[in-house]
């Protein structure tokens, strides 16, 4: 078996174990929050009878361990279940037209992936280019300016960056819409327009990390003897960096890019709220608020899965970019 | 000069004529066309077209306000008019009601509307296992009888003069009989707008029906788009940048910024939305009427309106009947902040000082903890030491409200006096948050039952007036303020002079009543 394949299989197995542990942790944590779905959904109209009725209908009166294993059993058969909110109205709807958790999450997850994709398409080339240029002109005014501006943007709260962008790009110069009115069946260019402002905000958030890692990894290599050699034989500084340093610096850069992509999928709820972007983060927060455990669990598994898969991809790519790891003796 | 209130104006026939006359030319300006884009807070990912589950403005404005109809409708001025029912009459005991339905009405899928639909739509709410907020209303009907295709007769458990009013409730929508499940899945009603697309918690788009029984008098937009924007700032941004034409629930703190924009205007109405401090009248020391009176005089209501609502409201007078109610007792003397009187009543109760806990959380209403602290400060001067207990927002309604003897609470109010009293002031009802019963006032409970079956409007006014007075002096409720409904819109959007104050956004009917200039 090729060593890369072996590593992939090993990591996938470990990933499954991680998902299992994550699901236990999340289930326990949600159960430890005060109040449950019945209380959250009834609000002011909570009478003891109504709460008992909902708990009975949803099986919330069962002990948590039983509930967890019922959920796990369904999960292993590929069934994410039905959200409590939907189940609660089953008696009204007669069982038909019930939306499953998968039905609820699918369109939201699609939106989230689109936003992450657009952001990545802007941010990754932008950050790597900036990093290379900063390494090339290290300690120059340009380098310092890039560092200061990206560090400023990563240090500012996301909503603040979002409002600054809204101010300049939606209010003072009405180029882009201030809210992302994205819906099913929207034309691609409209969707892109609506997604651009949140994507730019997220670009500002993730650029610094990737850019600084690129810069640091390259500069780290510039003291190596083979770079010295290249320089001595008269290769231009840009060529030294792009052709000789960058390929060897790819591993740490890929790792940082993967980490930031995972963040774009899992951690953008604040940006979603500011731009009213119908992504998965908003759904997740609503579900936690209502203690809707099936939805919370499904979202967490997706989040954890995104981290595991992207990290795996990063490791595999690091190996593939490194001939020494690709052909071990 | 006597102050003419809107309600007062309406009750005198002559004045009502004047209003109608002045209302007509305004109405005539209404013009057909355009697209209404509304950014609405109050949306949920679990929203559906099942009216039994409706509780917030996004769905009520989408369903009752645009896509569906009820039998009756509360007009913007608070009066009752027919929607799918043309007329109705009751027997003298108000127990048997006959409704004449509009003929020639069709659902959006082409099915004709008739008596069977009325019966099936109401039965939804009392079906086995169904969870409906309107169940208590429908449960009072003992028999529903189809007389002809356009006539239905209801027999009630006991007389209820408000019955036609109750049918205007936003849960009681008319669905096509036999196709109710499909109608809930797709949103098939008889309303002015037909659903084009609906994504729960995200967006609803509907287009105007070509020919509708309401004709040209309502439904002036060609298309409506409701966008779910639960975040206050995002909603404001959307309006400021022209992405939506109207928004609801303006944050009082940023209202000034909206006002500064010349393209935006603010609409503000005072309705029945009330912020309250109920005490359990069966728990010491609140079982002593003098203690309750002392507490009523120990609160500075105007200060609450100024500091908690930033002026967007009016002081309350310890009765849940508000300015949007028909028989609101506006002549009742206003209870004012008076530490000396509070001390006097404390002495009457045989106490020189009083130590009590007041439970509060911002889950009760925005600023509830601050309000409790204001109460604490004002009561101190009267020798009442209020200890403010800050409760967690999670589980507030299950663990604090109705359980702790003195707490913060809110009510959105009810369209009729009887409905409000029957929800929270009739002996033994589950939401009786002051444990108000016969032990406290025989007279109140007798009047409640008597007024319910009374069809004579003048007599009802007297009875409900007296009941409000009883609550004002003896009740377990401290109601310092009514909070306004504040909404904002682009100056392109026009509305009739009178805007409904029962719920936000012209009772959720902006798609029906407003238009593009």
JSON list of N, CA and C in Angstrom, two decimals, chain A residues 34 39 43-45 47 57 85 88-89 91-94 96-97 99 108 163 166 170-171 177-179 181-184 273-274 276 278 283 286 291, chain B residues 45-46 50 52-53 129-131 181 184-185 199-203 225 227-229 231 233-234 237-238 241 243 394 397-399 401 409-411 430-431:
[
{"chain": "A", "resi": 34, "resn": "UNK", "atom": "N", "xyz": [-29.24, 25.25, 31.04]},
{"chain": "A", "resi": 34, "resn": "UNK", "atom": "CA", "xyz": [-30.52, 25.31, 31.73]},
{"chain": "A", "resi": 34, "resn": "UNK", "atom": "C", "xyz": [-31.67, 25.36, 30.73]},
{"chain": "A", "resi": 39, "resn": "UNK", "atom": "N", "xyz": [-39.31, 24.03, 27.22]},
{"chain": "A", "resi": 39, "resn": "UNK", "atom": "CA", "xyz": [-39.39, 25.34, 27.87]},
{"chain": "A", "resi": 39, "resn": "UNK", "atom": "C", "xyz": [-39.03, 26.45, 26.91]},
{"chain": "A", "resi": 43, "resn": "UNK", "atom": "N", "xyz": [-41.88, 29.28, 25.88]},
{"chain": "A", "resi": 43, "resn": "UNK", "atom": "CA", "xyz": [-41.68, 30.62, 26.40]},
{"chain": "A", "resi": 43, "resn": "UNK", "atom": "C", "xyz": [-42.70, 30.96, 27.46]},
{"chain": "A", "resi": 44, "resn": "UNK", "atom": "N", "xyz": [-43.37, 32.10, 27.27]},
{"chain": "A", "resi": 44, "resn": "UNK", "atom": "CA", "xyz": [-44.32, 32.57, 28.28]},
{"chain": "A", "resi": 44, "resn": "UNK", "atom": "C", "xyz": [-45.50, 31.62, 28.43]},
{"chain": "A", "resi": 45, "resn": "UNK", "atom": "N", "xyz": [-45.80, 30.85, 27.37]},
{"chain": "A", "resi": 45, "resn": "UNK", "atom": "CA", "xyz": [-47.00, 30.02, 27.45]},
{"chain": "A", "resi": 45, "resn": "UNK", "atom": "C", "xyz": [-46.70, 28.64, 28.02]},
{"chain": "A", "resi": 47, "resn": "UNK", "atom": "N", "xyz": [-46.99, 25.93, 30.43]},
{"chain": "A", "resi": 47, "resn": "UNK", "atom": "CA", "xyz": [-47.69, 25.41, 31.60]},
{"chain": "A", "resi": 47, "resn": "UNK", "atom": "C", "xyz": [-47.09, 24.03, 31.85]},
{"chain": "A", "resi": 57, "resn": "UNK", "atom": "N", "xyz": [-44.02, 13.74, 23.83]},
{"chain": "A", "resi": 57, "resn": "UNK", "atom": "CA", "xyz": [-44.07, 13.54, 22.38]},
{"chain": "A", "resi": 57, "resn": "UNK", "atom": "C", "xyz": [-42.68, 13.40, 21.78]},
{"chain": "A", "resi": 85, "resn": "UNK", "atom": "N", "xyz": [-38.28, 20.94, 16.62]},
{"chain": "A", "resi": 85, "resn": "UNK", "atom": "CA", "xyz": [-39.29, 21.92, 16.22]},
{"chain": "A", "resi": 85, "resn": "UNK", "atom": "C", "xyz": [-40.27, 21.29, 15.23]},
{"chain": "A", "resi": 88, "resn": "UNK", "atom": "N", "xyz": [-42.37, 18.55, 16.95]},
{"chain": "A", "resi": 88, "resn": "UNK", "atom": "CA", "xyz": [-43.36, 19.14, 17.83]},
{"chain": "A", "resi": 88, "resn": "UNK", "atom": "C", "xyz": [-44.66, 19.43, 17.08]},
{"chain": "A", "resi": 89, "resn": "UNK", "atom": "N", "xyz": [-44.53, 19.72, 15.79]},
{"chain": "A", "resi": 89, "resn": "UNK", "atom": "CA", "xyz": [-45.73, 20.03, 15.02]},
{"chain": "A", "resi": 89, "resn": "UNK", "atom": "C", "xyz": [-46.24, 18.83, 14.23]},
{"chain": "A", "resi": 91, "resn": "UNK", "atom": "N", "xyz": [-47.93, 16.43, 15.24]},
{"chain": "A", "resi": 91, "resn": "UNK", "atom": "CA", "xyz": [-49.33, 16.18, 15.56]},
{"chain": "A", "resi": 91, "resn": "UNK", "atom": "C", "xyz": [-50.24, 17.10, 14.74]},
{"chain": "A", "resi": 92, "resn": "UNK", "atom": "N", "xyz": [-49.74, 18.28, 14.38]},
{"chain": "A", "resi": 92, "resn": "UNK", "atom": "CA", "xyz": [-50.51, 19.18, 13.54]},
{"chain": "A", "resi": 92, "resn": "UNK", "atom": "C", "xyz": [-50.48, 18.77, 12.08]},
{"chain": "A", "resi": 93, "resn": "UNK", "atom": "N", "xyz": [-49.29, 18.37, 11.62]},
{"chain": "A", "resi": 93, "resn": "UNK", "atom": "CA", "xyz": [-49.11, 18.16, 10.19]},
{"chain": "A", "resi": 93, "resn": "UNK", "atom": "C", "xyz": [-49.49, 16.76, 9.76]},
{"chain": "A", "resi": 94, "resn": "UNK", "atom": "N", "xyz": [-49.73, 15.86, 10.72]},
{"chain": "A", "resi": 94, "resn": "UNK", "atom": "CA", "xyz": [-50.07, 14.51, 10.36]},
{"chain": "A", "resi": 94, "resn": "UNK", "atom": "C", "xyz": [-48.92, 13.73, 9.76]},
{"chain": "A", "resi": 96, "resn": "UNK", "atom": "N", "xyz": [-46.95, 14.12, 7.37]},
{"chain": "A", "resi": 96, "resn": "UNK", "atom": "CA", "xyz": [-46.50, 14.45, 6.02]},
{"chain": "A", "resi": 96, "resn": "UNK", "atom": "C", "xyz": [-45.80, 15.80, 6.03]},
{"chain": "A", "resi": 97, "resn": "UNK", "atom": "N", "xyz": [-45.04, 16.06, 5.01]},
{"chain": "A", "resi": 97, "resn": "UNK", "atom": "CA", "xyz": [-44.38, 17.35, 4.83]},
{"chain": "A", "resi": 97, "resn": "UNK", "atom": "C", "xyz": [-43.41, 17.69, 5.95]},
{"chain": "A", "resi": 99, "resn": "UNK", "atom": "N", "xyz": [-40.02, 18.23, 7.54]},
{"chain": "A", "resi": 99, "resn": "UNK", "atom": "CA", "xyz": [-38.66, 18.44, 7.04]},
{"chain": "A", "resi": 99, "resn": "UNK", "atom": "C", "xyz": [-37.68, 17.73, 7.95]},
{"chain": "A", "resi": 108, "resn": "UNK", "atom": "N", "xyz": [-28.81, 25.66, 3.62]},
{"chain": "A", "resi": 108, "resn": "UNK", "atom": "CA", "xyz": [-27.98, 26.55, 4.42]},
{"chain": "A", "resi": 108, "resn": "UNK", "atom": "C", "xyz": [-26.51, 26.21, 4.23]},
{"chain": "A", "resi": 163, "resn": "UNK", "atom": "N", "xyz": [-19.09, 46.55, 9.39]},
{"chain": "A", "resi": 163, "resn": "UNK", "atom": "CA", "xyz": [-19.76, 47.85, 9.32]},
{"chain": "A", "resi": 163, "resn": "UNK", "atom": "C", "xyz": [-18.92, 48.86, 8.57]},
{"chain": "A", "resi": 166, "resn": "UNK", "atom": "N", "xyz": [-19.51, 48.15, 5.02]},
{"chain": "A", "resi": 166, "resn": "UNK", "atom": "CA", "xyz": [-20.87, 48.59, 4.65]},
{"chain": "A", "resi": 166, "resn": "UNK", "atom": "C", "xyz": [-20.86, 50.10, 4.46]},
{"chain": "A", "resi": 170, "resn": "UNK", "atom": "N", "xyz": [-21.44, 50.38, 0.73]},
{"chain": "A", "resi": 170, "resn": "UNK", "atom": "CA", "xyz": [-22.89, 50.30, 0.56]},
{"chain": "A", "resi": 170, "resn": "UNK", "atom": "C", "xyz": [-23.58, 51.63, 0.85]},
{"chain": "A", "resi": 171, "resn": "UNK", "atom": "N", "xyz": [-23.05, 52.38, 1.83]},
{"chain": "A", "resi": 171, "resn": "UNK", "atom": "CA", "xyz": [-23.73, 53.63, 2.20]},
{"chain": "A", "resi": 171, "resn": "UNK", "atom": "C", "xyz": [-23.15, 54.82, 1.44]},
{"chain": "A", "resi": 177, "resn": "UNK", "atom": "N", "xyz": [-24.74, 45.56, -2.14]},
{"chain": "A", "resi": 177, "resn": "UNK", "atom": "CA", "xyz": [-25.87, 45.57, -1.20]},
{"chain": "A", "resi": 177, "resn": "UNK", "atom": "C", "xyz": [-25.42, 45.37, 0.25]},
{"chain": "A", "resi": 178, "resn": "UNK", "atom": "N", "xyz": [-26.09, 46.06, 1.17]},
{"chain": "A", "resi": 178, "resn": "UNK", "atom": "CA", "xyz": [-25.70, 45.99, 2.58]},
{"chain": "A", "resi": 178, "resn": "UNK", "atom": "C", "xyz": [-26.16, 44.70, 3.23]},
{"chain": "A", "resi": 179, "resn": "UNK", "atom": "N", "xyz": [-27.21, 44.09, 2.70]},
{"chain": "A", "resi": 179, "resn": "UNK", "atom": "CA", "xyz": [-27.59, 42.78, 3.23]},
{"chain": "A", "resi": 179, "resn": "UNK", "atom": "C", "xyz": [-27.57, 41.77, 2.09]},
{"chain": "A", "resi": 181, "resn": "UNK", "atom": "N", "xyz": [-29.29, 39.27, 0.37]},
{"chain": "A", "resi": 181, "resn": "UNK", "atom": "CA", "xyz": [-30.58, 38.63, 0.14]},
{"chain": "A", "resi": 181, "resn": "UNK", "atom": "C", "xyz": [-30.38, 37.45, -0.82]},
{"chain": "A", "resi": 182, "resn": "UNK", "atom": "N", "xyz": [-29.96, 36.33, -0.26]},
{"chain": "A", "resi": 182, "resn": "UNK", "atom": "CA", "xyz": [-29.67, 35.14, -1.06]},
{"chain": "A", "resi": 182, "resn": "UNK", "atom": "C", "xyz": [-30.82, 34.16, -0.88]},
{"chain": "A", "resi": 183, "resn": "UNK", "atom": "N", "xyz": [-31.32, 33.61, -1.96]},
{"chain": "A", "resi": 183, "resn": "UNK", "atom": "CA", "xyz": [-32.44, 32.66, -1.85]},
{"chain": "A", "resi": 183, "resn": "UNK", "atom": "C", "xyz": [-32.26, 31.55, -2.88]},
{"chain": "A", "resi": 184, "resn": "UNK", "atom": "N", "xyz": [-33.08, 30.51, -2.73]},
{"chain": "A", "resi": 184, "resn": "UNK", "atom": "CA", "xyz": [-32.96, 29.39, -3.68]},
{"chain": "A", "resi": 184, "resn": "UNK", "atom": "C", "xyz": [-33.40, 29.86, -5.06]},
{"chain": "A", "resi": 273, "resn": "UNK", "atom": "N", "xyz": [-24.87, 37.16, 10.66]},
{"chain": "A", "resi": 273, "resn": "UNK", "atom": "CA", "xyz": [-25.89, 37.98, 11.30]},
{"chain": "A", "resi": 273, "resn": "UNK", "atom": "C", "xyz": [-25.86, 39.40, 10.75]},
{"chain": "A", "resi": 274, "resn": "UNK", "atom": "N", "xyz": [-24.66, 39.96, 10.63]},
{"chain": "A", "resi": 274, "resn": "UNK", "atom": "CA", "xyz": [-24.55, 41.35, 10.18]},
{"chain": "A", "resi": 274, "resn": "UNK", "atom": "C", "xyz": [-25.11, 41.50, 8.77]},
{"chain": "A", "resi": 276, "resn": "UNK", "atom": "N", "xyz": [-27.17, 39.31, 7.29]},
{"chain": "A", "resi": 276, "resn": "UNK", "atom": "CA", "xyz": [-28.37, 38.50, 7.12]},
{"chain": "A", "resi": 276, "resn": "UNK", "atom": "C", "xyz": [-28.13, 37.43, 6.07]},
{"chain": "A", "resi": 278, "resn": "UNK", "atom": "N", "xyz": [-28.05, 33.77, 4.89]},
{"chain": "A", "resi": 278, "resn": "UNK", "atom": "CA", "xyz": [-28.71, 32.55, 5.42]},
{"chain": "A", "resi": 278, "resn": "UNK", "atom": "C", "xyz": [-27.79, 31.33, 5.40]},
{"chain": "A", "resi": 283, "resn": "UNK", "atom": "N", "xyz": [-28.50, 29.07, 11.61]},
{"chain": "A", "resi": 283, "resn": "UNK", "atom": "CA", "xyz": [-29.33, 27.92, 11.93]},
{"chain": "A", "resi": 283, "resn": "UNK", "atom": "C", "xyz": [-28.84, 27.26, 13.22]},
{"chain": "A", "resi": 286, "resn": "UNK", "atom": "N", "xyz": [-29.68, 29.41, 16.30]},
{"chain": "A", "resi": 286, "resn": "UNK", "atom": "CA", "xyz": [-31.11, 29.25, 16.60]},
{"chain": "A", "resi": 286, "resn": "UNK", "atom": "C", "xyz": [-31.36, 27.92, 17.30]},
{"chain": "A", "resi": 291, "resn": "UNK", "atom": "N", "xyz": [-32.49, 24.68, 22.12]},
{"chain": "A", "resi": 291, "resn": "UNK", "atom": "CA", "xyz": [-32.09, 23.35, 22.63]},
{"chain": "A", "resi": 291, "resn": "UNK", "atom": "C", "xyz": [-32.56, 22.26, 21.68]},
{"chain": "B", "resi": 45, "resn": "UNK", "atom": "N", "xyz": [-36.49, 29.75, 11.84]},
{"chain": "B", "resi": 45, "resn": "UNK", "atom": "CA", "xyz": [-36.25, 28.69, 10.86]},
{"chain": "B", "resi": 45, "resn": "UNK", "atom": "C", "xyz": [-37.33, 27.62, 10.93]},
{"chain": "B", "resi": 46, "resn": "UNK", "atom": "N", "xyz": [-38.11, 27.60, 12.01]},
{"chain": "B", "resi": 46, "resn": "UNK", "atom": "CA", "xyz": [-39.17, 26.60, 12.12]},
{"chain": "B", "resi": 46, "resn": "UNK", "atom": "C", "xyz": [-40.53, 27.14, 11.65]},
{"chain": "B", "resi": 50, "resn": "UNK", "atom": "N", "xyz": [-48.65, 26.83, 8.90]},
{"chain": "B", "resi": 50, "resn": "UNK", "atom": "CA", "xyz": [-49.61, 26.31, 9.85]},
{"chain": "B", "resi": 50, "resn": "UNK", "atom": "C", "xyz": [-49.94, 27.41, 10.87]},
{"chain": "B", "resi": 52, "resn": "UNK", "atom": "N", "xyz": [-51.72, 27.52, 13.32]},
{"chain": "B", "resi": 52, "resn": "UNK", "atom": "CA", "xyz": [-51.82, 27.13, 14.73]},
{"chain": "B", "resi": 52, "resn": "UNK", "atom": "C", "xyz": [-50.52, 27.44, 15.47]},
{"chain": "B", "resi": 53, "resn": "UNK", "atom": "N", "xyz": [-49.42, 27.51, 14.73]},
{"chain": "B", "resi": 53, "resn": "UNK", "atom": "CA", "xyz": [-48.13, 27.71, 15.37]},
{"chain": "B", "resi": 53, "resn": "UNK", "atom": "C", "xyz": [-47.68, 29.16, 15.29]},
{"chain": "B", "resi": 129, "resn": "UNK", "atom": "N", "xyz": [-54.62, 15.92, 19.63]},
{"chain": "B", "resi": 129, "resn": "UNK", "atom": "CA", "xyz": [-53.16, 16.09, 19.64]},
{"chain": "B", "resi": 129, "resn": "UNK", "atom": "C", "xyz": [-52.69, 17.36, 18.99]},
{"chain": "B", "resi": 130, "resn": "UNK", "atom": "N", "xyz": [-53.58, 18.13, 18.37]},
{"chain": "B", "resi": 130, "resn": "UNK", "atom": "CA", "xyz": [-53.13, 19.35, 17.70]},
{"chain": "B", "resi": 130, "resn": "UNK", "atom": "C", "xyz": [-52.68, 20.37, 18.73]},
{"chain": "B", "resi": 131, "resn": "UNK", "atom": "N", "xyz": [-51.62, 21.10, 18.42]},
{"chain": "B", "resi": 131, "resn": "UNK", "atom": "CA", "xyz": [-51.14, 22.14, 19.32]},
{"chain": "B", "resi": 131, "resn": "UNK", "atom": "C", "xyz": [-51.49, 23.47, 18.69]},
{"chain": "B", "resi": 181, "resn": "UNK", "atom": "N", "xyz": [-53.59, 19.89, 4.48]},
{"chain": "B", "resi": 181, "resn": "UNK", "atom": "CA", "xyz": [-52.15, 19.58, 4.55]},
{"chain": "B", "resi": 181, "resn": "UNK", "atom": "C", "xyz": [-51.39, 20.22, 3.39]},
{"chain": "B", "resi": 184, "resn": "UNK", "atom": "N", "xyz": [-51.12, 23.90, 3.87]},
{"chain": "B", "resi": 184, "resn": "UNK", "atom": "CA", "xyz": [-50.09, 24.28, 4.84]},
{"chain": "B", "resi": 184, "resn": "UNK", "atom": "C", "xyz": [-48.70, 24.14, 4.21]},
{"chain": "B", "resi": 185, "resn": "UNK", "atom": "N", "xyz": [-48.53, 23.11, 3.38]},
{"chain": "B", "resi": 185, "resn": "UNK", "atom": "CA", "xyz": [-47.23, 22.90, 2.75]},
{"chain": "B", "resi": 185, "resn": "UNK", "atom": "C", "xyz": [-46.91, 24.01, 1.76]},
{"chain": "B", "resi": 199, "resn": "UNK", "atom": "N", "xyz": [-39.10, 30.47, 2.03]},
{"chain": "B", "resi": 199, "resn": "UNK", "atom": "CA", "xyz": [-38.02, 29.75, 2.71]},
{"chain": "B", "resi": 199, "resn": "UNK", "atom": "C", "xyz": [-38.10, 30.15, 4.18]},
{"chain": "B", "resi": 200, "resn": "UNK", "atom": "N", "xyz": [-38.46, 29.20, 5.05]},
{"chain": "B", "resi": 200, "resn": "UNK", "atom": "CA", "xyz": [-38.67, 29.54, 6.46]},
{"chain": "B", "resi": 200, "resn": "UNK", "atom": "C", "xyz": [-37.44, 30.22, 7.06]},
{"chain": "B", "resi": 201, "resn": "UNK", "atom": "N", "xyz": [-37.69, 31.32, 7.73]},
{"chain": "B", "resi": 201, "resn": "UNK", "atom": "CA", "xyz": [-36.60, 32.02, 8.38]},
{"chain": "B", "resi": 201, "resn": "UNK", "atom": "C", "xyz": [-35.72, 32.81, 7.44]},
{"chain": "B", "resi": 202, "resn": "UNK", "atom": "N", "xyz": [-36.06, 32.85, 6.14]},
{"chain": "B", "resi": 202, "resn": "UNK", "atom": "CA", "xyz": [-35.23, 33.56, 5.18]},
{"chain": "B", "resi": 202, "resn": "UNK", "atom": "C", "xyz": [-36.05, 34.58, 4.36]},
{"chain": "B", "resi": 203, "resn": "UNK", "atom": "N", "xyz": [-37.12, 34.11, 3.68]},
{"chain": "B", "resi": 203, "resn": "UNK", "atom": "CA", "xyz": [-37.74, 34.99, 2.70]},
{"chain": "B", "resi": 203, "resn": "UNK", "atom": "C", "xyz": [-39.09, 34.46, 2.27]},
{"chain": "B", "resi": 225, "resn": "UNK", "atom": "N", "xyz": [-42.25, 41.19, -1.02]},
{"chain": "B", "resi": 225, "resn": "UNK", "atom": "CA", "xyz": [-41.11, 40.36, -0.64]},
{"chain": "B", "resi": 225, "resn": "UNK", "atom": "C", "xyz": [-40.80, 40.64, 0.83]},
{"chain": "B", "resi": 227, "resn": "UNK", "atom": "N", "xyz": [-38.37, 39.84, 3.88]},
{"chain": "B", "resi": 227, "resn": "UNK", "atom": "CA", "xyz": [-37.06, 39.26, 4.16]},
{"chain": "B", "resi": 227, "resn": "UNK", "atom": "C", "xyz": [-36.88, 39.18, 5.66]},
{"chain": "B", "resi": 228, "resn": "UNK", "atom": "N", "xyz": [-36.45, 38.02, 6.13]},
{"chain": "B", "resi": 228, "resn": "UNK", "atom": "CA", "xyz": [-36.25, 37.83, 7.57]},
{"chain": "B", "resi": 228, "resn": "UNK", "atom": "C", "xyz": [-34.95, 38.50, 7.99]},
{"chain": "B", "resi": 229, "resn": "UNK", "atom": "N", "xyz": [-35.05, 39.55, 8.80]},
{"chain": "B", "resi": 229, "resn": "UNK", "atom": "CA", "xyz": [-33.85, 40.21, 9.33]},
{"chain": "B", "resi": 229, "resn": "UNK", "atom": "C", "xyz": [-34.05, 40.36, 10.82]},
{"chain": "B", "resi": 231, "resn": "UNK", "atom": "N", "xyz": [-31.75, 40.74, 13.17]},
{"chain": "B", "resi": 231, "resn": "UNK", "atom": "CA", "xyz": [-30.79, 41.62, 13.84]},
{"chain": "B", "resi": 231, "resn": "UNK", "atom": "C", "xyz": [-31.20, 43.08, 13.66]},
{"chain": "B", "resi": 233, "resn": "UNK", "atom": "N", "xyz": [-29.59, 45.97, 13.93]},
{"chain": "B", "resi": 233, "resn": "UNK", "atom": "CA", "xyz": [-28.71, 46.84, 13.14]},
{"chain": "B", "resi": 233, "resn": "UNK", "atom": "C", "xyz": [-28.79, 46.49, 11.66]},
{"chain": "B", "resi": 234, "resn": "UNK", "atom": "N", "xyz": [-28.83, 45.21, 11.35]},
{"chain": "B", "resi": 234, "resn": "UNK", "atom": "CA", "xyz": [-28.91, 44.80, 9.95]},
{"chain": "B", "resi": 234, "resn": "UNK", "atom": "C", "xyz": [-30.21, 45.29, 9.33]},
{"chain": "B", "resi": 237, "resn": "UNK", "atom": "N", "xyz": [-29.73, 48.94, 8.63]},
{"chain": "B", "resi": 237, "resn": "UNK", "atom": "CA", "xyz": [-28.85, 49.10, 7.47]},
{"chain": "B", "resi": 237, "resn": "UNK", "atom": "C", "xyz": [-29.60, 48.86, 6.17]},
{"chain": "B", "resi": 238, "resn": "UNK", "atom": "N", "xyz": [-30.43, 47.82, 6.18]},
{"chain": "B", "resi": 238, "resn": "UNK", "atom": "CA", "xyz": [-31.15, 47.46, 4.97]},
{"chain": "B", "resi": 238, "resn": "UNK", "atom": "C", "xyz": [-32.07, 48.59, 4.54]},
{"chain": "B", "resi": 241, "resn": "UNK", "atom": "N", "xyz": [-29.93, 51.75, 3.34]},
{"chain": "B", "resi": 241, "resn": "UNK", "atom": "CA", "xyz": [-29.29, 51.61, 2.04]},
{"chain": "B", "resi": 241, "resn": "UNK", "atom": "C", "xyz": [-30.31, 51.29, 0.94]},
{"chain": "B", "resi": 243, "resn": "UNK", "atom": "N", "xyz": [-32.37, 48.80, 0.58]},
{"chain": "B", "resi": 243, "resn": "UNK", "atom": "CA", "xyz": [-32.58, 47.41, 0.14]},
{"chain": "B", "resi": 243, "resn": "UNK", "atom": "C", "xyz": [-33.96, 46.90, 0.50]},
{"chain": "B", "resi": 394, "resn": "UNK", "atom": "N", "xyz": [-32.70, 32.10, 30.49]},
{"chain": "B", "resi": 394, "resn": "UNK", "atom": "CA", "xyz": [-33.13, 30.75, 30.11]},
{"chain": "B", "resi": 394, "resn": "UNK", "atom": "C", "xyz": [-34.11, 30.23, 31.14]},
{"chain": "B", "resi": 397, "resn": "UNK", "atom": "N", "xyz": [-39.61, 31.95, 31.83]},
{"chain": "B", "resi": 397, "resn": "UNK", "atom": "CA", "xyz": [-41.07, 31.80, 31.83]},
{"chain": "B", "resi": 397, "resn": "UNK", "atom": "C", "xyz": [-41.52, 30.52, 32.52]},
{"chain": "B", "resi": 398, "resn": "UNK", "atom": "N", "xyz": [-40.62, 29.56, 32.64]},
{"chain": "B", "resi": 398, "resn": "UNK", "atom": "CA", "xyz": [-41.01, 28.32, 33.33]},
{"chain": "B", "resi": 398, "resn": "UNK", "atom": "C", "xyz": [-40.71, 28.37, 34.82]},
{"chain": "B", "resi": 399, "resn": "UNK", "atom": "N", "xyz": [-39.62, 29.04, 35.17]},
{"chain": "B", "resi": 399, "resn": "UNK", "atom": "CA", "xyz": [-39.15, 28.94, 36.56]},
{"chain": "B", "resi": 399, "resn": "UNK", "atom": "C", "xyz": [-39.44, 30.18, 37.40]},
{"chain": "B", "resi": 401, "resn": "UNK", "atom": "N", "xyz": [-41.70, 33.30, 36.20]},
{"chain": "B", "resi": 401, "resn": "UNK", "atom": "CA", "xyz": [-43.05, 33.83, 35.99]},
{"chain": "B", "resi": 401, "resn": "UNK", "atom": "C", "xyz": [-44.08, 32.84, 36.53]},
{"chain": "B", "resi": 409, "resn": "UNK", "atom": "N", "xyz": [-42.63, 41.11, 33.75]},
{"chain": "B", "resi": 409, "resn": "UNK", "atom": "CA", "xyz": [-43.37, 40.33, 32.76]},
{"chain": "B", "resi": 409, "resn": "UNK", "atom": "C", "xyz": [-43.79, 41.26, 31.62]},
{"chain": "B", "resi": 410, "resn": "UNK", "atom": "N", "xyz": [-44.18, 40.67, 30.50]},
{"chain": "B", "resi": 410, "resn": "UNK", "atom": "CA", "xyz": [-44.78, 41.51, 29.45]},
{"chain": "B", "resi": 410, "resn": "UNK", "atom": "C", "xyz": [-45.99, 40.79, 28.88]},
{"chain": "B", "resi": 411, "resn": "UNK", "atom": "N", "xyz": [-46.91, 41.56, 28.33]},
{"chain": "B", "resi": 411, "resn": "UNK", "atom": "CA", "xyz": [-48.04, 41.01, 27.59]},
{"chain": "B", "resi": 411, "resn": "UNK", "atom": "C", "xyz": [-48.19, 41.82, 26.31]},
{"chain": "B", "resi": 430, "resn": "UNK", "atom": "N", "xyz": [-54.84, 29.27, 33.68]},
{"chain": "B", "resi": 430, "resn": "UNK", "atom": "CA", "xyz": [-53.42, 28.95, 33.90]},
{"chain": "B", "resi": 430, "resn": "UNK", "atom": "C", "xyz": [-52.47, 30.15, 33.87]},
{"chain": "B", "resi": 431, "resn": "UNK", "atom": "N", "xyz": [-52.78, 31.19, 33.11]},
{"chain": "B", "resi": 431, "resn": "UNK", "atom": "CA", "xyz": [-51.85, 32.31, 33.02]},
{"chain": "B", "resi": 431, "resn": "UNK", "atom": "C", "xyz": [-52.22, 33.44, 33.98]}
]
